[in-house]
Short mmCIF file of C-alpha atoms in Angstrom, two decimals:
data_model
loop_
_atom_site.label_atom_id
_atom_site.label_comp_id
_atom_site.label_asym_id
_atom_site.label_seq_id
_atom_site.Cartn_x
_atom_site.Cartn_y
_atom_site.Cartn_z
CA UNK Z 97 0.00 0.00 0.00
CA UNK Z 98 1.11 3.58 -0.67
CA UNK Z 99 2.17 5.54 2.40
CA UNK Z 100 -0.52 7.85 3.72
CA UNK Z 101 -0.46 11.61 4.32
CA UNK Z 102 -3.06 13.37 6.46
CA UNK Z 103 -6.00 14.63 4.45
CA UNK Z 104 -6.60 18.36 3.93
CA UNK Z 105 -9.44 19.78 6.00
CA UNK Z 106 -9.97 23.26 4.56
CA UNK Z 107 -10.75 24.88 1.22
CA UNK Z 108 -9.00 27.74 -0.54
CA UNK Z 109 -10.78 30.98 -1.44
CA UNK Z 110 -12.11 31.17 -5.00
CA UNK Z 111 -12.00 34.38 -7.08
CA UNK Z 112 -13.53 34.64 -10.55
CA UNK Z 113 -12.01 36.92 -13.21
CA UNK Z 114 -14.51 38.01 -15.84
CA UNK Z 115 -15.18 40.82 -18.29
CA UNK Z 116 -16.70 42.94 -15.54
CA UNK Z 117 -13.93 42.87 -12.95
CA UNK Z 118 -11.12 42.84 -15.52
CA UNK Z 119 -12.03 46.39 -16.56
CA UNK Z 120 -9.34 48.37 -14.80
CA UNK Z 121 -10.63 51.19 -12.62
CA UNK Z 122 -14.17 49.85 -12.40
CA UNK Z 123 -15.86 49.30 -9.04
CA UNK Z 124 -15.75 45.56 -9.70
CA UNK Z 125 -12.00 45.75 -10.44
CA UNK Z 126 -11.36 47.56 -7.14
CA UNK Z 127 -13.43 45.06 -5.16
CA UNK Z 128 -11.69 42.12 -6.78
CA UNK Z 129 -8.29 43.72 -6.14
CA UNK Z 130 -9.02 43.79 -2.41
CA UNK Z 131 -10.17 40.16 -2.51
CA UNK Z 132 -6.94 39.15 -4.26
CA UNK Z 133 -4.78 41.07 -1.79
CA UNK Z 134 -6.65 39.62 1.20
CA UNK Z 135 -6.30 36.05 -0.15
CA UNK Z 136 -2.56 36.44 -0.70
CA UNK Z 137 -2.02 38.02 2.70
CA UNK Z 138 -4.10 35.39 4.50
CA UNK Z 139 -3.39 32.20 2.53
CA UNK Z 140 -0.63 33.11 0.09
CA UNK Z 141 -2.82 31.59 -2.59
CA UNK Z 142 -6.29 31.34 -4.07
CA UNK Z 143 -8.17 29.58 -6.84
CA UNK Z 144 -8.68 31.76 -9.91
CA UNK Z 145 -11.57 31.01 -12.25
CA UNK Z 146 -10.30 32.30 -15.58
CA UNK Z 147 -12.38 31.32 -18.59
CA UNK Z 148 -10.37 33.16 -21.20
CA UNK Z 149 -8.68 29.87 -22.09
CA UNK Z 150 -10.98 28.08 -24.58
CA UNK Z 151 -11.86 24.45 -23.89
CA UNK Z 152 -10.36 23.54 -27.27
CA UNK Z 153 -6.99 24.99 -26.22
CA UNK Z 154 -7.15 23.09 -22.93
CA UNK Z 155 -7.75 19.82 -24.80
CA UNK Z 156 -4.87 20.58 -27.16
CA UNK Z 157 -2.43 21.31 -24.34
CA UNK Z 158 -3.27 17.93 -22.80
CA UNK Z 159 -2.67 16.16 -26.11
CA UNK Z 160 0.66 17.84 -26.81
CA UNK Z 161 1.75 17.07 -23.24
CA UNK Z 162 1.28 13.38 -23.92
CA UNK Z 163 3.25 13.76 -27.14
CA UNK Z 164 6.04 15.60 -25.30
CA UNK Z 165 6.48 13.05 -22.52
CA UNK Z 166 6.38 10.15 -24.97
CA UNK Z 167 9.63 11.38 -26.51
CA UNK Z 168 12.69 9.21 -25.78
CA UNK Z 169 14.49 10.08 -22.54
CA UNK Z 170 17.66 10.95 -24.45
CA UNK Z 171 15.72 13.66 -26.29
CA UNK Z 172 14.13 15.08 -23.13
CA UNK Z 173 17.51 15.11 -21.39
CA UNK Z 174 18.74 17.63 -23.97
CA UNK Z 175 16.73 20.21 -22.09
CA UNK Z 176 19.49 21.13 -19.66
CA UNK Z 177 19.78 24.15 -17.40
CA UNK Z 178 21.82 25.29 -14.43
CA UNK Z 179 18.69 26.75 -12.87
CA UNK Z 180 16.74 24.80 -10.25
CA UNK Z 181 13.76 23.17 -11.98
CA UNK Z 182 14.42 24.87 -15.32
CA UNK Z 183 15.45 21.86 -17.42
CA UNK Z 184 14.39 18.22 -17.49
CA UNK Z 185 13.53 16.40 -14.28
CA UNK Z 186 12.70 12.74 -13.82
CA UNK Z 187 13.72 9.49 -12.16
CA UNK Z 188 13.86 11.09 -8.69
CA UNK Z 189 14.52 8.49 -5.99
CA UNK Z 190 12.38 10.36 -3.46
CA UNK Z 191 9.72 11.49 -5.98
CA UNK Z 192 9.30 8.67 -8.52
CA UNK Z 193 5.81 9.77 -9.56
CA UNK Z 194 6.77 13.06 -11.22
CA UNK Z 195 8.52 14.08 -14.45
CA UNK Z 196 8.81 17.59 -15.85
CA UNK Z 197 10.23 19.74 -18.65
CA UNK Z 198 10.79 23.48 -18.33
CA UNK Z 199 10.66 26.17 -21.01
CA UNK Z 200 12.81 29.17 -20.15
CA UNK Z 201 11.69 32.58 -21.38
CA UNK Z 202 8.20 31.15 -21.85
CA UNK Z 203 5.32 33.17 -23.27
CA UNK Z 204 7.70 34.51 -25.94
CA UNK Z 205 8.13 33.36 -29.52
CA UNK Z 206 11.87 32.92 -29.04
CA UNK Z 207 11.69 30.84 -25.86
CA UNK Z 208 8.91 28.59 -27.10
CA UNK Z 209 10.50 28.14 -30.51
CA UNK Z 210 13.90 27.23 -29.03
CA UNK Z 211 12.37 24.56 -26.82
CA UNK Z 212 10.20 23.16 -29.63
CA UNK Z 213 13.17 22.87 -31.99
CA UNK Z 214 15.23 21.23 -29.26
CA UNK Z 215 12.63 18.51 -28.81
CA UNK Z 216 11.70 18.27 -32.51
CA UNK Z 217 14.60 19.44 -34.73
CA UNK Z 218 12.32 19.20 -37.78
CA UNK Z 219 9.81 21.44 -36.03
CA UNK Z 220 6.38 20.89 -34.48
CA UNK Z 221 4.06 23.74 -35.35
CA UNK Z 222 1.11 22.42 -33.35
CA UNK Z 223 3.19 22.16 -30.16
CA UNK Z 224 4.71 25.60 -30.70
CA UNK Z 225 1.40 27.40 -31.32
CA UNK Z 226 -0.50 25.63 -28.54
CA UNK Z 227 2.21 26.17 -25.94
CA UNK Z 228 2.71 29.82 -26.84
CA UNK Z 229 -1.02 30.56 -26.71
CA UNK Z 230 -1.50 28.78 -23.39
CA UNK Z 231 1.52 30.30 -21.66
CA UNK Z 232 0.57 33.80 -22.83
CA UNK Z 233 -2.89 33.45 -21.31
CA UNK Z 234 -1.33 32.25 -18.06
CA UNK Z 235 1.06 35.22 -18.14
CA UNK Z 236 -1.89 37.59 -18.59
CA UNK Z 237 -3.45 36.24 -15.40
CA UNK Z 238 -0.08 36.61 -13.65
CA UNK Z 239 0.11 40.28 -14.61
CA UNK Z 240 -3.51 40.97 -13.62
CA UNK Z 241 -2.93 39.53 -10.15
CA UNK Z 242 0.24 41.57 -9.63
CA UNK Z 243 -1.43 44.77 -10.85
CA UNK Z 244 -4.44 44.22 -8.59
CA UNK Z 245 -2.27 43.68 -5.51
CA UNK Z 246 -0.22 46.78 -6.23
CA UNK Z 247 -3.28 48.93 -6.81
CA UNK Z 248 -4.88 47.63 -3.62
CA UNK Z 249 -1.77 48.80 -1.73
CA UNK Z 250 -1.79 52.11 -3.62
CA UNK Z 251 1.63 51.45 -5.16
CA UNK Z 252 0.64 50.84 -8.78
CA UNK Z 253 3.51 53.10 -9.88
CA UNK Z 254 5.81 50.08 -9.41
CA UNK Z 255 3.87 47.85 -11.78
CA UNK Z 256 5.73 48.83 -14.96
CA UNK Z 257 9.09 48.11 -13.30
CA UNK Z 258 7.93 44.64 -12.23
CA UNK Z 259 6.41 43.90 -15.62
CA UNK Z 260 9.62 44.77 -17.46
CA UNK Z 261 11.69 42.67 -15.04
CA UNK Z 262 9.43 39.62 -15.25
CA UNK Z 263 10.94 36.40 -16.63
CA UNK Z 264 8.76 33.32 -17.16
CA UNK Z 265 9.43 29.64 -16.82
CA UNK Z 266 6.70 27.29 -18.08
CA UNK Z 267 6.84 23.76 -16.77
CA UNK Z 268 5.07 20.76 -18.28
CA UNK Z 269 4.52 18.23 -15.49
CA UNK Z 270 3.42 14.60 -15.66
CA UNK Z 271 2.34 12.60 -12.64
CA UNK Z 272 1.47 8.94 -12.32
CA UNK Z 273 -0.31 7.26 -9.45
CA UNK Z 274 1.71 5.10 -7.05
CA UNK Z 275 2.17 1.39 -7.38
CA UNK Z 276 1.93 -1.02 -4.46
CA UNK Z 277 4.36 -0.09 -1.67
CA UNK Z 278 5.30 3.19 -3.39
CA UNK Z 279 5.06 6.58 -1.72
CA UNK Z 280 2.04 8.66 -2.74
CA UNK Z 281 4.11 11.87 -2.66
CA UNK Z 282 3.91 13.31 -6.16
CA UNK Z 283 5.86 16.42 -5.21
CA UNK Z 284 7.48 17.01 -1.84
CA UNK Z 285 6.34 19.89 0.32
CA UNK Z 286 8.09 23.08 -0.77
CA UNK Z 287 7.79 26.86 -1.02
CA UNK Z 288 8.20 28.46 -4.45
CA UNK Z 289 11.28 30.64 -4.91
CA UNK Z 290 9.43 32.75 -7.45
CA UNK Z 291 7.63 36.07 -7.41
CA UNK Z 292 4.32 34.49 -8.39
CA UNK Z 293 3.23 31.07 -9.67
CA UNK Z 294 0.20 30.26 -11.83
CA UNK Z 295 -0.54 26.53 -11.79
CA UNK Z 296 -3.05 24.81 -14.04
CA UNK Z 297 -3.46 21.58 -12.12
CA UNK Z 298 -6.29 20.49 -14.45
CA UNK Z 299 -6.35 16.72 -13.96
CA UNK Z 300 -4.26 16.62 -10.77
CA UNK Z 301 -6.51 16.55 -7.69
CA UNK Z 302 -3.74 16.07 -5.14
CA UNK Z 303 -2.33 19.60 -5.04
CA UNK Z 304 -2.53 20.83 -1.43
CA UNK Z 305 -1.53 24.07 0.30
CA UNK Z 306 -0.69 24.58 3.97
CA UNK Z 307 -2.13 27.62 5.73
CA UNK Z 308 -0.52 29.59 8.53
CA UNK Z 309 -2.08 27.31 11.13
CA UNK Z 310 -0.49 24.21 9.65
CA UNK Z 311 -3.75 22.97 8.12
CA UNK Z 312 -3.77 21.56 4.59
CA UNK Z 313 -6.20 22.95 2.01
CA UNK Z 314 -7.23 21.46 -1.32
CA UNK Z 315 -9.46 22.26 -4.28
CA UNK Z 316 -11.27 20.60 -7.16
CA UNK Z 317 -9.39 21.37 -10.40
CA UNK Z 318 -11.03 22.08 -13.75
CA UNK Z 319 -9.92 23.39 -17.18
CA UNK Z 320 -10.80 26.94 -16.07
CA UNK Z 321 -9.29 27.02 -12.59
CA UNK Z 322 -5.74 28.03 -11.69
CA UNK Z 323 -3.92 27.96 -8.41
CA UNK Z 324 -2.28 31.35 -7.81
CA UNK Z 325 0.64 31.06 -5.38
CA UNK Z 326 2.90 33.71 -3.86
CA UNK Z 327 6.59 32.96 -4.09
CA UNK Z 328 9.14 33.95 -1.47
CA UNK Z 329 10.43 36.90 -3.51
CA UNK Z 330 6.95 38.45 -3.47
CA UNK Z 331 6.88 37.96 0.31
CA UNK Z 332 10.17 39.79 0.73
CA UNK Z 333 9.33 42.55 -1.78
CA UNK Z 334 6.02 43.18 -0.01
CA UNK Z 335 7.92 43.47 3.30
CA UNK Z 336 6.26 40.32 4.56
CA UNK Z 337 2.69 41.41 3.84
CA UNK Z 338 1.88 38.55 1.46
CA UNK Z 339 2.42 34.96 2.51
CA UNK Z 340 4.32 32.29 0.56
CA UNK Z 341 2.81 28.92 1.50
CA UNK Z 342 4.18 25.42 1.74
CA UNK Z 343 2.50 23.13 -0.81
CA UNK Z 344 2.74 19.56 -2.08
CA UNK Z 345 1.18 17.04 -4.46
CA UNK Z 346 -0.31 13.82 -3.07
CA UNK Z 347 -1.38 11.21 -5.61
CA UNK Z 348 -4.14 8.61 -5.46
CA UNK Z 349 -3.95 5.01 -6.57
CA UNK Z 350 -4.28 3.53 -10.07
CA UNK Z 351 -2.42 3.67 -13.37
CA UNK Z 352 -3.73 6.90 -14.85
CA UNK Z 353 -1.20 9.54 -15.89
CA UNK Z 354 -2.08 13.17 -15.21
CA UNK Z 355 -0.73 16.46 -16.51
CA UNK Z 356 -0.23 19.91 -15.04
CA UNK Z 357 1.10 23.20 -16.45
CA UNK Z 358 2.78 25.78 -14.28
CA UNK Z 359 3.96 29.27 -15.18
CA UNK Z 360 6.51 30.69 -12.75
CA UNK Z 361 7.44 34.37 -12.79
CA UNK Z 362 10.88 35.47 -11.63
CA UNK Z 363 12.35 38.96 -11.53
CA UNK Z 364 15.51 39.58 -13.57
CA UNK Z 365 16.45 42.84 -11.88
CA UNK Z 366 17.33 43.46 -8.24
CA UNK Z 367 14.20 44.84 -6.58
CA UNK Z 368 13.92 47.48 -3.86
CA UNK Z 369 11.23 47.05 -1.23
CA UNK Z 370 8.75 49.93 -1.69
CA UNK Z 371 9.03 52.59 0.99
CA UNK Z 372 5.23 52.79 1.09
CA UNK Z 373 5.11 49.27 2.58
CA UNK Z 374 7.37 50.24 5.49
CA UNK Z 375 5.89 52.03 8.50
CA UNK Z 376 5.67 51.82 12.30
CA UNK Z 377 3.19 48.94 12.16
CA UNK Z 378 5.25 47.22 9.46
CA UNK Z 379 8.94 47.96 10.04
CA UNK Z 380 11.47 46.79 7.48
CA UNK Z 381 11.70 42.98 7.81
CA UNK Z 382 14.09 42.15 4.96
CA UNK Z 383 17.19 43.64 3.43
CA UNK Z 384 15.97 46.49 1.21
CA UNK Z 385 17.29 45.00 -2.05
CA UNK Z 386 16.11 41.56 -3.25
CA UNK Z 387 17.62 39.54 -6.11
CA UNK Z 388 15.47 36.62 -7.29
CA UNK Z 389 18.16 34.57 -9.05
CA UNK Z 390 20.71 35.14 -6.29
CA UNK Z 391 18.17 33.67 -3.87
CA UNK Z 392 17.35 30.81 -6.26
CA UNK Z 393 21.04 29.90 -6.53
CA UNK Z 394 21.36 29.89 -2.74
CA UNK Z 395 18.39 27.51 -2.36
CA UNK Z 396 19.74 25.24 -5.09
CA UNK Z 397 23.18 25.01 -3.53
CA UNK Z 398 21.71 24.24 -0.10
CA UNK Z 399 18.97 21.95 -1.52
CA UNK Z 400 16.35 23.96 0.36
CA UNK Z 401 12.73 23.22 -0.47
CA UNK Z 402 11.02 24.85 2.49
CA UNK Z 403 10.98 28.56 3.30
CA UNK Z 404 14.40 30.18 3.22
CA UNK Z 405 13.73 33.86 2.58
CA UNK Z 406 14.18 34.85 6.24
CA UNK Z 407 17.48 32.99 6.46
CA UNK Z 408 18.79 34.77 3.38
CA UNK Z 409 17.25 38.25 3.47
CA UNK Z 410 15.83 38.93 6.92
CA UNK Z 411 17.32 41.84 8.86
#
């Protein structure tokens, strides 16, 4: 039997993004902005209902995922990177149920084309177009969430700086269910070292998030729902106002393979914590300048999965 992990007992907040509340400056936009900020401060995450991704595109991304992971291992291993989680990952002794491939500089023609040609030297137009379209829609949601949080804090003047600094990694992830006597840990508990993460868990029902009280929360995935997660860099940049949660993937039993698509945003430039987020009630908690990739390198060298931002940047 697979080893057991305690079941989640709470549910994450759900926020819908639609034509009404996506109109910047509208009353609905302002209300939704406060909901987003409150969810990220309280839980470090929420479920976004985002129906701008057509069902046809969702079905295509599933199909091309199967095609991608069916490639020979020697082809997939060509996707190498020095960055933690940026290249090809598989055959983990402690996480045998997961396999992934990362696309650096995702949501751009250049990044998606380079990865496609690496996997299929003769080209694969369907994979290229589907992946680019899907990652761009995920990146749009990423930018909306960041803009809403900033406007809720009254610091929207920093949005353009963050947008220009943003670097995306898209990760195709395949999970399988455990066999007899295998662990049911699909992905070990960890905290993202990103600014923000947008995860389309789609078929994967075992994605769980820990709240500040140590209780695990889950949700029912669908083609139109995304898990929005704060990374540790967002926590530091917000002077500790938003929360970056521990999360994991716990698989069920059976032989079915399942696919997930995550878009991780990192910041290229060194960021300065906004002065507006520092006051008597919220004194400066971290060193004033934060470098995302410097922090990522530190966590990779130390093999740190859990929270490390206080160890590295706390005053």
